[in-house]
PDB file of C-alpha atoms in Angstrom:
ATOM      1  CA  UNK A   1     -15.516  59.853-185.956  1.00  0.00           C
ATOM      2  CA  UNK A   2     -16.693  56.560-187.039  1.00  0.00           C
ATOM      3  CA  UNK A   3     -18.482  54.222-184.716  1.00  0.00           C
ATOM      4  CA  UNK A   4     -15.705  51.990-184.720  1.00  0.00           C
ATOM      5  CA  UNK A   5     -13.439  54.576-183.496  1.00  0.00           C
ATOM      6  CA  UNK A   6     -15.934  55.698-180.946  1.00  0.00           C
ATOM      7  CA  UNK A   7     -16.102  51.999-179.367  1.00  0.00           C
ATOM      8  CA  UNK A   8     -12.594  51.730-179.596  1.00  0.00           C
ATOM      9  CA  UNK A   9     -12.129  55.199-177.626  1.00  0.00           C
ATOM     10  CA  UNK A  10     -14.659  54.330-175.180  1.00  0.00           C
ATOM     11  CA  UNK A  11     -13.194  50.992-174.241  1.00  0.00           C
ATOM     12  CA  UNK A  12      -9.423  52.458-174.007  1.00  0.00           C
ATOM     13  CA  UNK A  13     -11.209  54.867-171.852  1.00  0.00           C
ATOM     14  CA  UNK A  14     -12.864  52.246-169.826  1.00  0.00           C
ATOM     15  CA  UNK A  15      -9.652  50.113-169.495  1.00  0.00           C
ATOM     16  CA  UNK A  16      -7.970  53.165-167.997  1.00  0.00           C
ATOM     17  CA  UNK A  17     -10.257  53.920-165.608  1.00  0.00           C
ATOM     18  CA  UNK A  18     -10.159  50.186-164.551  1.00  0.00           C
ATOM     19  CA  UNK A  19      -6.319  50.389-164.514  1.00  0.00           C
ATOM     20  CA  UNK A  20      -6.376  53.710-162.454  1.00  0.00           C
ATOM     21  CA  UNK A  21      -8.878  52.013-160.138  1.00  0.00           C
ATOM     22  CA  UNK A  22      -7.021  48.667-159.397  1.00  0.00           C
ATOM     23  CA  UNK A  23      -3.587  50.860-159.000  1.00  0.00           C
ATOM     24  CA  UNK A  24      -5.395  53.020-156.219  1.00  0.00           C
ATOM     25  CA  UNK A  25      -6.935  49.911-154.909  1.00  0.00           C
ATOM     26  CA  UNK A  26      -3.729  48.377-154.700  1.00  0.00           C
ATOM     27  CA  UNK A  27      -1.843  51.686-152.904  1.00  0.00           C
ATOM     28  CA  UNK A  28      -4.857  51.416-150.293  1.00  0.00           C
ATOM     29  CA  UNK A  29      -4.546  47.866-149.311  1.00  0.00           C
ATOM     30  CA  UNK A  30      -0.735  48.493-149.336  1.00  0.00           C
ATOM     31  CA  UNK A  31      -1.111  51.183-146.895  1.00  0.00           C
ATOM     32  CA  UNK A  32      -3.742  49.406-144.769  1.00  0.00           C
ATOM     33  CA  UNK A  33      -1.071  46.434-144.684  1.00  0.00           C
ATOM     34  CA  UNK A  34       1.820  48.533-143.941  1.00  0.00           C
ATOM     35  CA  UNK A  35      -0.254  50.112-140.849  1.00  0.00           C
ATOM     36  CA  UNK A  36      -1.204  46.597-139.646  1.00  0.00           C
ATOM     37  CA  UNK A  37       2.174  45.580-139.614  1.00  0.00           C
ATOM     38  CA  UNK A  38       3.529  48.671-137.732  1.00  0.00           C
ATOM     39  CA  UNK A  39       0.908  48.475-135.247  1.00  0.00           C
ATOM     40  CA  UNK A  40       1.648  44.763-134.846  1.00  0.00           C
ATOM     41  CA  UNK A  41       5.633  45.686-134.581  1.00  0.00           C
ATOM     42  CA  UNK A  42       4.766  48.422-132.088  1.00  0.00           C
ATOM     43  CA  UNK A  43       2.886  46.312-129.939  1.00  0.00           C
ATOM     44  CA  UNK A  44       5.347  43.213-130.028  1.00  0.00           C
ATOM     45  CA  UNK A  45       8.134  45.778-129.175  1.00  0.00           C
ATOM     46  CA  UNK A  46       5.582  47.011-126.157  1.00  0.00           C
ATOM     47  CA  UNK A  47       5.260  43.428-124.971  1.00  0.00           C
ATOM     48  CA  UNK A  48       8.753  42.496-125.474  1.00  0.00           C
ATOM     49  CA  UNK A  49       9.972  45.427-123.107  1.00  0.00           C
ATOM     50  CA  UNK A  50       7.341  44.710-120.254  1.00  0.00           C
ATOM     51  CA  UNK A  51       7.863  41.094-120.462  1.00  0.00           C
ATOM     52  CA  UNK A  52      11.419  41.583-119.960  1.00  0.00           C
ATOM     53  CA  UNK A  53      10.215  44.160-117.013  1.00  0.00           C
ATOM     54  CA  UNK A  54       8.150  41.397-115.544  1.00  0.00           C
ATOM     55  CA  UNK A  55      10.678  38.551-115.897  1.00  0.00           C
ATOM     56  CA  UNK A  56      13.633  40.827-113.850  1.00  0.00           C
ATOM     57  CA  UNK A  57      11.081  40.792-110.931  1.00  0.00           C
ATOM     58  CA  UNK A  58      12.081  37.103-110.806  1.00  0.00           C
ATOM     59  CA  UNK A  59      15.571  38.058-110.059  1.00  0.00           C
ATOM     60  CA  UNK A  60      16.696  38.534-106.694  1.00  0.00           C
ATOM     61  CA  UNK A  61      16.327  42.187-105.146  1.00  0.00           C
ATOM     62  CA  UNK A  62      19.967  42.724-104.419  1.00  0.00           C
ATOM     63  CA  UNK A  63      21.163  42.047-108.402  1.00  0.00           C
ATOM     64  CA  UNK A  64      17.650  43.361-109.681  1.00  0.00           C
ATOM     65  CA  UNK A  65      18.605  46.973-108.335  1.00  0.00           C
ATOM     66  CA  UNK A  66      21.591  47.416-110.543  1.00  0.00           C
ATOM     67  CA  UNK A  67      19.105  47.850-112.909  1.00  0.00           C
ATOM     68  CA  UNK A  68      15.844  50.377-113.025  1.00  0.00           C
ATOM     69  CA  UNK A  69      12.890  48.921-114.667  1.00  0.00           C
ATOM     70  CA  UNK A  70      10.970  52.093-114.038  1.00  0.00           C
ATOM     71  CA  UNK A  71      12.967  53.970-116.446  1.00  0.00           C
ATOM     72  CA  UNK A  72      12.532  51.404-118.864  1.00  0.00           C
ATOM     73  CA  UNK A  73       8.737  51.699-118.718  1.00  0.00           C
ATOM     74  CA  UNK A  74       9.210  55.214-118.786  1.00  0.00           C
ATOM     75  CA  UNK A  75      10.888  55.321-121.801  1.00  0.00           C
ATOM     76  CA  UNK A  76       8.324  52.785-123.750  1.00  0.00           C
ATOM     77  CA  UNK A  77       5.611  55.411-123.272  1.00  0.00           C
ATOM     78  CA  UNK A  78       7.882  58.189-125.553  1.00  0.00           C
ATOM     79  CA  UNK A  79       8.208  55.123-128.116  1.00  0.00           C
ATOM     80  CA  UNK A  80       4.644  54.679-128.318  1.00  0.00           C
ATOM     81  CA  UNK A  81       4.055  58.081-128.691  1.00  0.00           C
ATOM     82  CA  UNK A  82       6.583  58.296-131.596  1.00  0.00           C
ATOM     83  CA  UNK A  83       5.064  55.436-133.564  1.00  0.00           C
ATOM     84  CA  UNK A  84       1.520  56.067-132.933  1.00  0.00           C
ATOM     85  CA  UNK A  85      -1.069  58.124-135.394  1.00  0.00           C
ATOM     86  CA  UNK A  86      -2.174  61.547-133.645  1.00  0.00           C
ATOM     87  CA  UNK A  87      -5.892  59.635-133.146  1.00  0.00           C
ATOM     88  CA  UNK A  88      -4.046  56.883-131.365  1.00  0.00           C
ATOM     89  CA  UNK A  89      -2.072  58.873-128.869  1.00  0.00           C
ATOM     90  CA  UNK A  90      -4.736  58.623-126.356  1.00  0.00           C
ATOM     91  CA  UNK A  91      -3.012  55.123-126.051  1.00  0.00           C
ATOM     92  CA  UNK A  92       0.195  56.616-125.352  1.00  0.00           C
ATOM     93  CA  UNK A  93      -1.295  58.859-122.710  1.00  0.00           C
ATOM     94  CA  UNK A  94      -3.095  55.766-121.272  1.00  0.00           C
ATOM     95  CA  UNK A  95       0.259  53.978-121.137  1.00  0.00           C
ATOM     96  CA  UNK A  96       1.777  57.023-119.247  1.00  0.00           C
ATOM     97  CA  UNK A  97      -0.992  56.960-116.707  1.00  0.00           C
ATOM     98  CA  UNK A  98      -0.584  53.225-116.148  1.00  0.00           C
ATOM     99  CA  UNK A  99       3.059  54.027-115.622  1.00  0.00           C
ATOM    100  CA  UNK A 100       2.370  56.379-112.939  1.00  0.00           C
ATOM    101  CA  UNK A 101       0.371  53.357-111.364  1.00  0.00           C
ATOM    102  CA  UNK A 102       3.624  51.350-111.684  1.00  0.00           C
ATOM    103  CA  UNK A 103       5.790  53.425-110.387  1.00  0.00           C
ATOM    104  CA  UNK A 104       3.505  53.869-107.403  1.00  0.00           C
ATOM    105  CA  UNK A 105       3.480  50.171-106.662  1.00  0.00           C
ATOM    106  CA  UNK A 106       5.609  49.076-103.711  1.00  0.00           C
ATOM    107  CA  UNK A 107       5.229  45.376-103.828  1.00  0.00           C
ATOM    108  CA  UNK A 108       6.440  42.793-106.602  1.00  0.00           C
ATOM    109  CA  UNK A 109       2.963  41.248-107.247  1.00  0.00           C
ATOM    110  CA  UNK A 110       1.510  44.615-107.630  1.00  0.00           C
ATOM    111  CA  UNK A 111       4.025  45.765-110.119  1.00  0.00           C
ATOM    112  CA  UNK A 112       3.797  42.835-112.286  1.00  0.00           C
ATOM    113  CA  UNK A 113      -0.243  42.748-112.330  1.00  0.00           C
ATOM    114  CA  UNK A 114       0.130  46.459-113.436  1.00  0.00           C
ATOM    115  CA  UNK A 115       2.404  45.777-115.936  1.00  0.00           C
ATOM    116  CA  UNK A 116       0.769  42.737-117.070  1.00  0.00           C
ATOM    117  CA  UNK A 117      -2.794  44.733-117.274  1.00  0.00           C
ATOM    118  CA  UNK A 118      -0.757  47.238-119.882  1.00  0.00           C
ATOM    119  CA  UNK A 119       0.128  44.343-122.245  1.00  0.00           C
ATOM    120  CA  UNK A 120      -3.068  42.790-122.206  1.00  0.00           C
ATOM    121  CA  UNK A 121      -5.066  45.526-123.111  1.00  0.00           C
ATOM    122  CA  UNK A 122      -2.278  46.538-126.182  1.00  0.00           C
ATOM    123  CA  UNK A 123      -3.030  43.193-127.260  1.00  0.00           C
ATOM    124  CA  UNK A 124      -6.596  43.678-127.137  1.00  0.00           C
ATOM    125  CA  UNK A 125      -6.482  46.717-129.062  1.00  0.00           C
ATOM    126  CA  UNK A 126      -4.140  45.356-131.758  1.00  0.00           C
ATOM    127  CA  UNK A 127      -6.547  42.418-132.011  1.00  0.00           C
ATOM    128  CA  UNK A 128      -9.680  44.898-132.258  1.00  0.00           C
ATOM    129  CA  UNK A 129     -11.269  43.919-129.018  1.00  0.00           C
ATOM    130  CA  UNK A 130     -11.204  47.016-127.493  1.00  0.00           C
ATOM    131  CA  UNK A 131     -11.194  50.533-129.566  1.00  0.00           C
ATOM    132  CA  UNK A 132      -9.738  53.904-128.671  1.00  0.00           C
ATOM    133  CA  UNK A 133     -12.888  55.059-126.861  1.00  0.00           C
ATOM    134  CA  UNK A 134     -11.943  52.444-124.221  1.00  0.00           C
ATOM    135  CA  UNK A 135      -9.026  53.965-123.446  1.00  0.00           C
ATOM    136  CA  UNK A 136     -10.271  57.623-123.162  1.00  0.00           C
ATOM    137  CA  UNK A 137     -13.072  56.236-121.118  1.00  0.00           C
ATOM    138  CA  UNK A 138     -10.394  54.627-119.237  1.00  0.00           C
ATOM    139  CA  UNK A 139      -8.412  58.036-119.120  1.00  0.00           C
ATOM    140  CA  UNK A 140     -11.399  59.832-117.779  1.00  0.00           C
ATOM    141  CA  UNK A 141     -11.711  57.374-114.644  1.00  0.00           C
ATOM    142  CA  UNK A 142      -8.195  57.625-113.889  1.00  0.00           C
ATOM    143  CA  UNK A 143      -6.584  60.922-115.653  1.00  0.00           C
ATOM    144  CA  UNK A 144      -2.866  60.946-115.762  1.00  0.00           C
ATOM    145  CA  UNK A 145      -0.877  63.172-113.384  1.00  0.00           C
ATOM    146  CA  UNK A 146       0.473  66.256-114.989  1.00  0.00           C
ATOM    147  CA  UNK A 147       3.111  67.107-112.256  1.00  0.00           C
ATOM    148  CA  UNK A 148       3.629  63.223-111.364  1.00  0.00           C
ATOM    149  CA  UNK A 149       6.577  62.520-108.563  1.00  0.00           C
ATOM    150  CA  UNK A 150       7.266  59.570-106.863  1.00  0.00           C
ATOM    151  CA  UNK A 151       7.043  60.083-103.133  1.00  0.00           C
ATOM    152  CA  UNK A 152       9.603  59.289-101.088  1.00  0.00           C
ATOM    153  CA  UNK A 153       7.812  56.901 -99.248  1.00  0.00           C
ATOM    154  CA  UNK A 154       7.237  54.696-102.373  1.00  0.00           C
ATOM    155  CA  UNK A 155      11.065  54.366-102.379  1.00  0.00           C
ATOM    156  CA  UNK A 156      11.110  53.425 -98.845  1.00  0.00           C
ATOM    157  CA  UNK A 157       8.784  50.904 -98.907  1.00  0.00           C
ATOM    158  CA  UNK A 158      10.174  49.404-101.976  1.00  0.00           C
ATOM    159  CA  UNK A 159      13.576  49.344-100.375  1.00  0.00           C
ATOM    160  CA  UNK A 160      12.427  47.718 -97.552  1.00  0.00           C
ATOM    161  CA  UNK A 161      10.987  45.087 -99.285  1.00  0.00           C
ATOM    162  CA  UNK A 162      13.839  44.582-101.156  1.00  0.00           C
ATOM    163  CA  UNK A 163      15.836  44.066 -98.108  1.00  0.00           C
ATOM    164  CA  UNK A 164      13.587  41.538 -96.774  1.00  0.00           C
ATOM    165  CA  UNK A 165      14.006  39.593 -99.913  1.00  0.00           C
ATOM    166  CA  UNK A 166      17.639  39.829 -99.796  1.00  0.00           C
ATOM    167  CA  UNK A 167      17.811  38.583 -96.154  1.00  0.00           C
ATOM    168  CA  UNK A 168      15.615  35.796 -97.207  1.00  0.00           C
ATOM    169  CA  UNK A 169      17.793  34.759-100.222  1.00  0.00           C
ATOM    170  CA  UNK A 170      21.043  35.113 -97.960  1.00  0.00           C
ATOM    171  CA  UNK A 171      19.613  32.486 -95.287  1.00  0.00           C
ATOM    172  CA  UNK A 172      18.664  30.448 -97.914  1.00  0.00           C
ATOM    173  CA  UNK A 173      22.129  30.530 -99.279  1.00  0.00           C
ATOM    174  CA  UNK A 174      23.433  30.391 -95.681  1.00  0.00           C
ATOM    175  CA  UNK A 175      21.268  27.176 -94.779  1.00  0.00           C
ATOM    176  CA  UNK A 176      22.255  25.548 -98.087  1.00  0.00           C
ATOM    177  CA  UNK A 177      26.107  26.143 -97.286  1.00  0.00           C
ATOM    178  CA  UNK A 178      25.456  24.728 -93.711  1.00  0.00           C
ATOM    179  CA  UNK A 179      24.025  21.678 -95.306  1.00  0.00           C
ATOM    180  CA  UNK A 180      26.796  21.416 -97.865  1.00  0.00           C
ATOM    181  CA  UNK A 181      29.709  21.902 -95.008  1.00  0.00           C
ATOM    182  CA  UNK A 182      28.038  19.240 -92.973  1.00  0.00           C
ATOM    183  CA  UNK A 183      27.900  16.742 -95.705  1.00  0.00           C
ATOM    184  CA  UNK A 184      31.289  17.351 -96.792  1.00  0.00           C
ATOM    185  CA  UNK A 185      33.226  17.608 -93.182  1.00  0.00           C
TER     186      UNK A 185
END
């Protein structure tokens, strides 16, 4: 083989290696970008659901009770678990633990505070402010209850709160109607 053929062969081999390297780097970058986008969409979907749940708390209880927000919140966790990698499943477990705490809340303010905390932590995770180790540590402090049941007392407390809210709303409506009828008649 002549020296010029050797140089041409070496040049072709180097070009092929560079082309393969560029292709592999492009594939890795595409994979990482799609993973970041998947994570972003996952967090956006979770926040949309949580935002809806929080907004629903501003609706009067007699209307809000037709929609069970607890069911929505329970379903969020399984959606999350479906989209996370095996390594990230600790986040779904953490969300389930937080959901259990929300289920035990008896006041609107407590419900809103707990759901907003979930939203906040998911955004922090997405932004890289907290890592998976934060969720692992929080689960150690506040473990998920495997056979979780909502006690009857929680339902009663929530219902009494809703009844009080409904009576207040009806009282305000009666005051407005009384004032309107006085002006008209």
